[in-house]
PDB file of C-alpha atoms in Angstrom:
ATOM      1  CA  MET A 112     -13.204  -5.553  -3.237  1.00  0.00           C
ATOM      2  CA  LYS A 113     -12.117  -3.564  -0.199  1.00  0.00           C
ATOM      3  CA  THR A 114     -10.401  -0.158  -0.332  1.00  0.00           C
ATOM      4  CA  PHE A 115      -8.979   2.536   1.887  1.00  0.00           C
ATOM      5  CA  GLU A 116      -7.421   5.936   1.291  1.00  0.00           C
ATOM      6  CA  TYR A 117      -4.429   7.324   3.139  1.00  0.00           C
ATOM      7  CA  VAL A 118      -2.628  10.675   3.067  1.00  0.00           C
ATOM      8  CA  ILE A 119       1.152  10.182   3.151  1.00  0.00           C
ATOM      9  CA  LYS A 120       2.623  11.718   6.304  1.00  0.00           C
ATOM     10  CA  ASP A 121       6.279  10.654   5.937  1.00  0.00           C
ATOM     11  CA  LYS A 122       8.364  13.687   4.888  1.00  0.00           C
ATOM     12  CA  GLU A 123      10.215  11.537   2.344  1.00  0.00           C
ATOM     13  CA  GLY A 124       7.034  10.043   0.868  1.00  0.00           C
ATOM     14  CA  ILE A 125       7.231   6.451  -0.363  1.00  0.00           C
ATOM     15  CA  HIS A 126      10.878   5.362  -0.333  1.00  0.00           C
ATOM     16  CA  ALA A 127      12.716   2.048   0.056  1.00  0.00           C
ATOM     17  CA  ARG A 128      12.288   1.302   3.765  1.00  0.00           C
ATOM     18  CA  PRO A 129       8.546   1.893   4.117  1.00  0.00           C
ATOM     19  CA  ALA A 130       7.889   0.415   0.671  1.00  0.00           C
ATOM     20  CA  GLY A 131       9.651  -2.764   1.811  1.00  0.00           C
ATOM     21  CA  VAL A 132       7.504  -2.973   4.942  1.00  0.00           C
ATOM     22  CA  VAL A 133       4.301  -2.529   2.921  1.00  0.00           C
ATOM     23  CA  VAL A 134       5.369  -5.162   0.352  1.00  0.00           C
ATOM     24  CA  LYS A 135       6.278  -7.601   3.137  1.00  0.00           C
ATOM     25  CA  ALA A 136       2.824  -7.122   4.665  1.00  0.00           C
ATOM     26  CA  ALA A 137       1.133  -7.798   1.304  1.00  0.00           C
ATOM     27  CA  LYS A 138       3.078 -10.716  -0.113  1.00  0.00           C
ATOM     28  CA  ASP A 139       1.703 -13.425   2.180  1.00  0.00           C
ATOM     29  CA  PHE A 140      -1.852 -12.931   0.940  1.00  0.00           C
ATOM     30  CA  GLU A 141      -3.561 -14.559  -2.006  1.00  0.00           C
ATOM     31  CA  SER A 142      -5.655 -11.485  -2.861  1.00  0.00           C
ATOM     32  CA  ASP A 143      -4.677  -9.001  -5.531  1.00  0.00           C
ATOM     33  CA  ILE A 144      -3.518  -5.882  -3.703  1.00  0.00           C
ATOM     34  CA  THR A 145      -2.851  -2.600  -5.492  1.00  0.00           C
ATOM     35  CA  ILE A 146      -1.787   0.891  -4.521  1.00  0.00           C
ATOM     36  CA  GLU A 147      -2.847   3.879  -6.616  1.00  0.00           C
ATOM     37  CA  ASN A 148      -1.447   7.413  -6.691  1.00  0.00           C
ATOM     38  CA  LYS A 149      -2.449  10.128  -9.167  1.00  0.00           C
ATOM     39  CA  GLY A 150      -4.204   7.608 -11.439  1.00  0.00           C
ATOM     40  CA  LYS A 151      -1.296   5.139 -11.560  1.00  0.00           C
ATOM     41  CA  SER A 152      -2.007   1.750  -9.994  1.00  0.00           C
ATOM     42  CA  VAL A 153       0.680  -0.841  -9.154  1.00  0.00           C
ATOM     43  CA  ASN A 154       0.904  -4.286  -7.589  1.00  0.00           C
ATOM     44  CA  CYS A 155       1.572  -3.931  -3.879  1.00  0.00           C
ATOM     45  CA  LYS A 156       3.695  -7.088  -3.840  1.00  0.00           C
ATOM     46  CA  GLY A 157       6.621  -5.580  -5.763  1.00  0.00           C
ATOM     47  CA  ILE A 158       8.967  -3.108  -4.074  1.00  0.00           C
ATOM     48  CA  PHE A 159      10.064  -1.384  -7.281  1.00  0.00           C
ATOM     49  CA  ALA A 160       6.447  -1.033  -8.383  1.00  0.00           C
ATOM     50  CA  VAL A 161       5.463   0.574  -5.069  1.00  0.00           C
ATOM     51  CA  MET A 162       8.465   2.912  -5.156  1.00  0.00           C
ATOM     52  CA  SER A 163       7.664   3.866  -8.764  1.00  0.00           C
ATOM     53  CA  LEU A 164       4.522   5.637  -7.538  1.00  0.00           C
ATOM     54  CA  ALA A 165       6.812   8.353  -6.147  1.00  0.00           C
ATOM     55  CA  ALA A 166       4.054   9.399  -3.739  1.00  0.00           C
ATOM     56  CA  LYS A 167       5.084  12.437  -1.758  1.00  0.00           C
ATOM     57  CA  CYS A 168       4.103  13.782   1.638  1.00  0.00           C
ATOM     58  CA  GLY A 169       0.545  15.129   1.523  1.00  0.00           C
ATOM     59  CA  GLU A 170      -0.551  13.006  -1.442  1.00  0.00           C
ATOM     60  CA  THR A 171      -3.400  10.517  -1.130  1.00  0.00           C
ATOM     61  CA  ILE A 172      -2.910   6.867  -2.012  1.00  0.00           C
ATOM     62  CA  ILE A 173      -5.683   4.322  -2.484  1.00  0.00           C
ATOM     63  CA  VAL A 174      -5.101   0.710  -1.479  1.00  0.00           C
ATOM     64  CA  ARG A 175      -7.359  -1.994  -2.917  1.00  0.00           C
ATOM     65  CA  ALA A 176      -7.568  -5.686  -2.078  1.00  0.00           C
ATOM     66  CA  GLU A 177      -9.651  -8.190  -3.998  1.00  0.00           C
ATOM     67  CA  GLY A 178      -9.791 -11.907  -3.406  1.00  0.00           C
ATOM     68  CA  ARG A 179     -10.563 -14.641  -0.953  1.00  0.00           C
ATOM     69  CA  ASP A 180      -8.597 -13.117   1.924  1.00  0.00           C
ATOM     70  CA  GLU A 181      -9.182  -9.449   1.044  1.00  0.00           C
ATOM     71  CA  ASP A 182     -10.333  -8.423   4.533  1.00  0.00           C
ATOM     72  CA  LYS A 183      -7.200  -9.723   6.254  1.00  0.00           C
ATOM     73  CA  ALA A 184      -4.967  -8.524   3.420  1.00  0.00           C
ATOM     74  CA  LEU A 185      -6.317  -4.992   3.498  1.00  0.00           C
ATOM     75  CA  GLU A 186      -6.059  -4.815   7.272  1.00  0.00           C
ATOM     76  CA  ALA A 187      -2.404  -5.949   7.214  1.00  0.00           C
ATOM     77  CA  VAL A 188      -1.435  -3.489   4.478  1.00  0.00           C
ATOM     78  CA  LYS A 189      -3.433  -0.699   6.109  1.00  0.00           C
ATOM     79  CA  GLN A 190      -1.549  -1.212   9.367  1.00  0.00           C
ATOM     80  CA  ALA A 191       1.812  -1.208   7.527  1.00  0.00           C
ATOM     81  CA  VAL A 192       0.912   1.971   5.622  1.00  0.00           C
ATOM     82  CA  GLU A 193      -0.375   3.835   8.665  1.00  0.00           C
ATOM     83  CA  THR A 194       2.648   2.868  10.746  1.00  0.00           C
ATOM     84  CA  ASN A 195       5.329   3.560   8.117  1.00  0.00           C
ATOM     85  CA  LEU A 196       4.017   6.227   5.763  1.00  0.00           C
TER      86      LEU A 196
END
């Protein structure tokens, strides 16, 4: 399992546009990818699940990838998160 932590920088936090970009980055991978905020963990491949975290600016999220392609999956999601959140 691979993980990384990220502090949300977007003033709006996680909302539809960046959530969609993150989900798009995750859905092509076989690995299980989750995002956690304040103890709640959701599947990174569902836009409504990601938006349900309601992560706000300044909060820390944890992204985890586990599976055969976890290295590539985590790198793709990490890039999407850092660029859009």
